[in-house]
Amino acid sequence: MMLRALLAAAAAALLLPAYAQDLKWPDVVAKARGQTVNFNAWAGDEKTNAFIAWVGAEVARRYGVKVNHVKLKDTAEAVTRVVAEKAAGRDAGGTVDLVWINGPNFLALKEQRLLFGPFTHALPGYARVDTTNIRSNVVDFTIPVDGMESPWRRAQIVFVYDGKRVRDPPRSVPELLVWAKAHPGRLTHPSVRNFLGATFLKQALYELAPDPAVLQKPATDANFAAVTAPLWAWYDALRPQLWRRGQQFPETGPAQRQLLNDGEIDMMISFNPSEAAVAIDAGLLPDSVRTFVFAKGTIGNTSFVAIPYNAANKEGAMIVADFLLEPATQAHAQDFRQMGNFTVLDMAKLTPAERRRFDELPRSPALPTNAELGTTLLEPHPSWMTRIASEWEKRYTK
Amino acid sequence: MTARAGRGAGGLLRAAPALTVGAFLLPIAAGLAGTLLPAFGYLPAIGGDALGLDGFRRLVAYPGFASSVAVTLTTGIATPLLAVAIALALCAYAHGRPWQQRLSARLAPVLATPHSALAIGLAFLLAPSGWIARLGSPWLTGWTLPPDVATVGDPAGIALVLGLLVKEVPYLVLMIVGALNQVPAREHVVVARALGYSRTQAWLKVVLPQVYPQIRLPVYAVIAFSLSVVDVALILGPTNPPTLAVLAVRWFTDADIDFYFQAAAAATLLLAIVIAAIAGWYGLELVVIGAGRRWIAQGARDGALAAGARAGAAGFCALSAAAAAALAGMVLWSFAAQWRFPAALPQAWSLANWMRRLDGLAGPALTTLAVGVLATAIALALVIGCLENESRSRHRAGPRALWLLYLPLLVPQVAFLFGAQVLLVRLGFDGALAAVVWAHLVFVLPYLFLSLADPWRSFDPRYARSAASLGASPARVLFAVKLPILLKPVLIACAVAFAVSVGQYLATLFAGNGRVATLTTEAVTLAAGADRRVIGAYAVAQAAFPLLAYVAAVAIPALLYAHRRGLGGRG
Amino acid sequence: MTSAAAPLRLSAVRIELAGRELVAPLTLDIAPGECVTVMGPSGCGKSTLLAFVAGTIEPAFRATGRVALGARDVSDLPPEARRIGILFQDDLLFPHLSVGDNLAFALAPRVRERRKRRAQVAQALVEADLAGFADRDPATLSGGQRARVALMRTLLSEPQALLLDEPFNKLDAQLRQDFRRFVFAHAAERALPVLLVTHDAADAQAAGGRVVALARP
């Protein structure tokens, strides 16, 4: 059944690019008016939900496009729905118009040719996107984006620590081990079943692997053991020094943050450079928390929006994708009182007035500058994370 | 004409028992089949069409399998043992004391509070950075930072056992108090004391043997619940690996449908464990009964028992205090702006948690209310139908019907809810509010029946006869005489049923397919680590709903019958 | 609207429990205004006999025979359609209703007008020497007062026969006499056939009619 769906999708996809290439923005704007966009987006974060609601209000006011936030617990739900619609022969009038996506889920839809596009070239705002320095804007978990999804926010690994208790934070993965040995029980990471927990191991692997370049290709039975051997050696030494001797882990990022707030740990990993500033503002962490990254850089990725091939309201979806790229929108998103996500735009491509919006954003001592964030490392191929997580479970679940 | 209409309604009434049994047996039977088949590899919808043991092989190959089974067994057996011991000790200790009569009323608040709300509160109370540690730090403990000790989510599951005892002990005490009303306990103890036995001994040797047969099913329900609980285990239980029930749910809800088979295998194993545990307990009963008979026949009048009863009563007090503190802590958090270790009380207060969360709370609160009211109303109609049919045909359901009624409480929820979900998806019915109401009905019905049956059956039938001889039709007798007189027990039974509905976690999760959010599902999800101030607000709301229902159940008849001394008013 | 007085007829009424005969075939004609007393020790099936006549006998009993009011055979009618009133040992006033509402409960629904219903209730209370008691809680009345209300309630339902299931039993001596007189006077006034069961010979004497003795089975 799956095979038949794939074949049919391939046939349908042949017809799509013609339309996508002829896209004229004024036509899109005209056609979009009155459409309601079903924006399928993970809804686990209140600030993001509020931001999406704000986006909906803005595009309704300016373009007459309504946004309906279909709240997902897992982006895979939207992927499953598109696949199911394809299998049911619903090649037009699909129920998913726009989906917040990246990594494996993007790969699944792209490989099965269930995406509309390329379309990003048609978005006026796409011209300001940083496609040279921020590599994750064009390579999504090693998968070339090819204009099939449009970036809207960025994430990068940082560590948040309590500046009152940690004077001199470690600047590398080996230094982290040294610090943990000196401060037993004061460090943990989220459960490896959780994305952020697996990311902790991924970050360590980046620095410890003999040649990180192999991480950009799928992991194989042949190379996995050799590439990850230094990681496990490091982790075997680290684990007994962790909170609860590495027998117990917070289930999620927020649970880990609660431990930092309760004083049970001194530092934590985060995927949002603004997390410390946002959490101080919300009273979720003490004022004394600060942010640091490793000297050799940390893994970063970009969140995108994509349009399924059968979306009923493609024009409206493009309006939303373009609105997300407007400098004012990006600056709003980067405001740590809103979402605190760093921008995907290239400052050099902005007018002085547009740049000023970013310069005038509220500051916080817990907020790293772009310079302090340092090098952004590309996400390894998704297969590495899957294998690391199951290997971890094998080694450390007793 | 009237006679014929009466017969028509009577027909509907005669169908009530069948409808009632069908309402919960059907989903359980279908659900069990829908779990057992995939456990053995059969689930054609996702490519399982050959019977085999692959699911079990994968389950056993899971790295934490052995420890998961071990911690499931230790917590699931320690809990009923301790719960029965503490409950019996308390009742033995309480016998003949002035506060014995008020005992069941005192239990109501704890019984009404959902398990998960208490567990959330306990998690904060017991954590190394929790309230108990904060109250003693640093002046007593010297801690300026919380110690690195696992007091919640500990690998041995001690916190989980504690979290279960807080609710299960009061439940058993309530059952014992109910059973005591049916035996001449007071007189027998007086006789035994005249023969030289102490109060505790008299109770244990004379009253307990008469009472135990009546609390046997509730005890079995406690065993099944302790072995298969999910929400409390998620909040307080070990995590790496968790208990078998949590593991099954984790795999059932995994985005990768390949995990269904090993999830079904885990649920099936859990079912087998529950059956074996109940059988084992039954064997233990036989041994204890035999030994007990010899012990009683020896006629020893030693005094060590009183100390045991005192210790049990003290344990009960500690559990009650923990429950109260757990809820109090959540109330404080819901009004806190900032509360960091080691401050004993919030450092800053705020109404913002409630004001800002109102939007988020309102949806789940309304759903909770709607599901609870609907499930309770349907269950009430069915139960009254059954009981009224019983009193009109004067044919009382036997002990086998009682087992049937207890079935939803004896079969582990994970073992049939997943199968029921598959059925619902097949019917295109999953995620609908109606599906959630139905799933709740399965658990609401038995509790409503059990709490209403006794008062209904002890209603003086001559009231009905006298009303009939005055020309009142059976319907008029029911609505104008029976229900008004039984208003208080009916409302109390409804409050019990509503509380059961509010507390449902797994049933809501599965029947709602994750799309129907109630206060309980939200609170359990949030408990995984969200802002504790928000968790506090949800836990408080979650506890407040059933409590308000209880207050209403007591207040409404009191107000309506304030001038009816025959119904407890002041005349 | 009172229908013409008719006799209460029991023909060949026989009751057994688990194959044991409780009441041997009994045929009894009670004329309007007459009171027949059935006497016997407790457990002899007196109350069961009344339950059979009222139509509320437990299914555990096997009962045969017919019950008729004049020409109207009521044997197959449900209790509420028989128009046979019954008074028990306890007054069984509904505790959730006021005294007046207890009486109104018995009034036929065809008396629609609220004013008329209230007037009938008030009239009944006057007859029971309880004028102005309509709004009282029955639980606040004395035993004798409650017994009188119970009788008035039965009479307001316009029964065509009256069954008395030891209704004097729980009253103390003086009250018992008063209440007996009260019951029999009202029954006679309405020319009701009355069937009384009791184990108290004084009751039978006061009833003044025929006495049927039931033996211990």
Short mmCIF file of C-alpha atoms in Angstrom, two decimals, chain C residues 25-205:
data_model
loop_
_atom_site.label_atom_id
_atom_site.label_comp_id
_atom_site.label_asym_id
_atom_site.label_seq_id
_atom_site.Cartn_x
_atom_site.Cartn_y
_atom_site.Cartn_z
CA PRO C 25 -57.97 -21.21 51.42
CA LEU C 26 -59.88 -18.26 52.79
CA THR C 27 -63.08 -16.84 51.44
CA LEU C 28 -64.32 -13.67 53.02
CA ASP C 29 -67.00 -11.13 52.20
CA ILE C 30 -66.72 -7.81 53.98
CA ALA C 31 -69.75 -5.61 53.61
CA PRO C 32 -69.46 -1.83 53.30
CA GLY C 33 -69.07 -0.40 56.77
CA GLU C 34 -68.14 -3.78 58.22
CA CYS C 35 -64.80 -4.47 59.89
CA VAL C 36 -63.41 -8.00 59.85
CA THR C 37 -60.45 -8.78 62.08
CA VAL C 38 -57.88 -11.42 61.19
CA MET C 39 -56.09 -12.59 64.29
CA GLY C 40 -53.08 -14.76 64.80
CA PRO C 41 -49.64 -14.93 66.30
CA SER C 42 -46.73 -13.23 64.54
CA GLY C 43 -45.40 -15.13 61.55
CA CYS C 44 -48.78 -16.63 60.73
CA GLY C 45 -49.09 -14.75 57.45
CA LYS C 46 -51.51 -11.99 58.49
CA SER C 47 -49.47 -9.20 56.93
CA THR C 48 -48.81 -11.32 53.86
CA LEU C 49 -52.53 -11.69 53.41
CA LEU C 50 -52.94 -7.91 53.48
CA ALA C 51 -50.06 -7.50 51.04
CA PHE C 52 -51.85 -9.90 48.71
CA VAL C 53 -55.05 -7.90 48.92
CA ALA C 54 -53.16 -4.62 48.41
CA GLY C 55 -51.22 -6.11 45.47
CA THR C 56 -47.75 -5.76 47.00
CA ILE C 57 -47.01 -9.37 47.90
CA GLU C 58 -43.37 -10.50 47.51
CA PRO C 59 -42.82 -12.83 44.56
CA ALA C 60 -41.27 -15.37 46.92
CA PHE C 61 -44.82 -16.21 48.07
CA ARG C 62 -47.12 -18.27 45.94
CA ALA C 63 -50.62 -16.91 46.23
CA THR C 64 -53.83 -17.97 44.51
CA GLY C 65 -57.38 -16.74 44.79
CA ARG C 66 -59.21 -13.58 43.80
CA VAL C 67 -59.79 -10.18 45.30
CA ALA C 68 -62.77 -8.11 44.19
CA LEU C 69 -64.48 -4.90 45.16
CA GLY C 70 -68.12 -5.60 44.45
CA ALA C 71 -68.22 -6.74 40.86
CA ARG C 72 -64.78 -5.28 40.09
CA ASP C 73 -62.09 -7.98 40.19
CA VAL C 74 -58.84 -6.22 41.12
CA SER C 75 -56.65 -9.34 41.37
CA ASP C 76 -54.67 -8.52 38.25
CA LEU C 77 -54.39 -4.79 38.80
CA PRO C 78 -51.22 -3.11 40.07
CA PRO C 79 -51.59 -1.76 43.62
CA GLU C 80 -52.04 1.84 42.52
CA ALA C 81 -55.08 0.93 40.41
CA ARG C 82 -56.90 -1.16 43.04
CA ARG C 83 -58.13 1.74 45.18
CA ILE C 84 -57.48 -0.19 48.36
CA GLY C 85 -55.96 1.90 51.12
CA ILE C 86 -53.61 0.53 53.73
CA LEU C 87 -52.32 1.71 57.11
CA PHE C 88 -49.21 0.20 58.65
CA GLN C 89 -47.84 0.00 62.17
CA ASP C 90 -45.65 3.01 61.32
CA ASP C 91 -47.31 6.12 59.96
CA LEU C 92 -44.92 6.21 56.97
CA LEU C 93 -45.48 9.90 56.40
CA PHE C 94 -43.04 10.94 53.67
CA PRO C 95 -40.26 12.72 55.56
CA HIS C 96 -39.43 15.10 52.71
CA LEU C 97 -42.94 16.52 52.46
CA SER C 98 -44.82 18.82 54.80
CA VAL C 99 -47.97 17.53 56.49
CA GLY C 100 -50.10 19.32 53.89
CA ASP C 101 -48.08 17.97 50.98
CA ASN C 102 -48.33 14.46 52.38
CA LEU C 103 -52.09 14.83 52.24
CA ALA C 104 -52.04 16.46 48.82
CA PHE C 105 -49.96 13.55 47.56
CA ALA C 106 -53.01 11.33 48.06
CA LEU C 107 -55.49 13.65 46.36
CA ALA C 108 -56.51 12.50 42.92
CA PRO C 109 -54.87 14.56 40.17
CA ARG C 110 -58.25 15.29 38.62
CA VAL C 111 -58.74 17.83 41.38
CA ARG C 112 -56.77 20.37 39.39
CA GLU C 113 -57.36 23.72 40.94
CA ARG C 114 -54.82 24.53 43.54
CA ARG C 115 -57.36 26.35 45.71
CA LYS C 116 -59.65 23.34 45.72
CA ARG C 117 -56.80 20.96 46.59
CA ARG C 118 -55.73 23.21 49.43
CA ALA C 119 -59.27 23.38 50.70
CA GLN C 120 -59.61 19.59 50.73
CA VAL C 121 -56.33 19.26 52.59
CA ALA C 122 -57.43 21.88 55.12
CA GLN C 123 -60.75 20.12 55.55
CA ALA C 124 -58.98 16.81 56.20
CA LEU C 125 -56.76 18.50 58.79
CA VAL C 126 -59.80 19.92 60.55
CA GLU C 127 -61.32 16.43 60.66
CA ALA C 128 -58.09 15.16 62.20
CA ASP C 129 -58.20 17.97 64.75
CA LEU C 130 -55.01 19.36 63.25
CA ALA C 131 -56.23 22.58 61.68
CA GLY C 132 -53.35 24.83 60.61
CA PHE C 133 -50.79 22.03 60.57
CA ALA C 134 -50.39 22.01 56.78
CA ASP C 135 -46.93 23.56 56.71
CA ARG C 136 -45.54 21.54 59.59
CA ASP C 137 -42.72 19.02 59.25
CA PRO C 138 -44.29 15.60 59.99
CA ALA C 139 -41.27 14.74 62.15
CA THR C 140 -42.29 17.45 64.61
CA LEU C 141 -45.72 15.94 65.25
CA SER C 142 -46.58 13.64 68.13
CA GLY C 143 -47.18 9.96 67.48
CA GLY C 144 -50.95 10.32 67.74
CA GLN C 145 -51.01 13.32 65.41
CA ARG C 146 -48.92 11.50 62.84
CA ALA C 147 -51.19 8.46 62.98
CA ARG C 148 -54.22 10.67 62.32
CA VAL C 149 -52.48 12.35 59.38
CA ALA C 150 -51.64 8.92 57.98
CA LEU C 151 -55.30 7.89 58.10
CA MET C 152 -56.49 11.15 56.54
CA ARG C 153 -53.90 10.71 53.81
CA THR C 154 -55.28 7.27 53.03
CA LEU C 155 -58.85 8.48 53.07
CA LEU C 156 -58.08 11.42 50.74
CA SER C 157 -57.10 8.92 48.06
CA GLU C 158 -60.79 7.83 48.12
CA PRO C 159 -60.19 4.13 48.67
CA GLN C 160 -63.02 1.66 48.32
CA ALA C 161 -61.66 -0.56 51.04
CA LEU C 162 -59.31 -0.10 53.97
CA LEU C 163 -56.63 -2.49 55.16
CA LEU C 164 -55.20 -2.06 58.64
CA ASP C 165 -51.85 -3.74 59.32
CA GLU C 166 -51.63 -3.47 63.12
CA PRO C 167 -51.76 0.31 62.95
CA PHE C 168 -52.44 0.69 66.69
CA ASN C 169 -49.50 -1.33 67.79
CA LYS C 170 -46.97 1.34 68.43
CA LEU C 171 -49.23 3.77 70.22
CA ASP C 172 -49.50 3.86 73.99
CA ALA C 173 -52.72 2.74 75.67
CA GLN C 174 -54.64 6.02 75.83
CA LEU C 175 -53.68 7.08 72.31
CA ARG C 176 -54.48 3.66 70.99
CA GLN C 177 -58.05 3.91 72.16
CA ASP C 178 -58.52 7.36 70.72
CA PHE C 179 -57.00 6.42 67.40
CA ARG C 180 -59.07 3.21 67.13
CA ARG C 181 -62.22 5.21 67.63
CA PHE C 182 -61.01 7.77 65.10
CA VAL C 183 -60.26 5.14 62.43
CA PHE C 184 -63.44 3.16 62.82
CA ALA C 185 -65.60 6.26 62.90
CA HIS C 186 -64.14 7.52 59.64
CA ALA C 187 -64.37 4.09 57.99
CA ALA C 188 -68.01 3.76 59.03
CA GLU C 189 -68.81 7.27 57.88
CA ARG C 190 -67.53 6.37 54.41
CA ALA C 191 -69.08 2.90 54.50
CA LEU C 192 -65.73 1.26 53.78
CA PRO C 193 -65.20 -2.44 54.13
CA VAL C 194 -62.28 -2.79 56.55
CA LEU C 195 -59.89 -5.68 56.99
CA LEU C 196 -57.82 -5.47 60.18
CA VAL C 197 -54.98 -7.77 61.11
CA THR C 198 -53.73 -7.80 64.68
CA HIS C 199 -52.53 -10.01 67.47
CA ASP C 200 -54.18 -7.84 70.09
CA ALA C 201 -57.64 -9.06 71.16
CA ALA C 202 -58.55 -5.55 72.33
CA ASP C 203 -58.23 -4.34 68.75
CA ALA C 204 -60.68 -6.99 67.58
CA GLN C 205 -63.05 -6.07 70.32
#
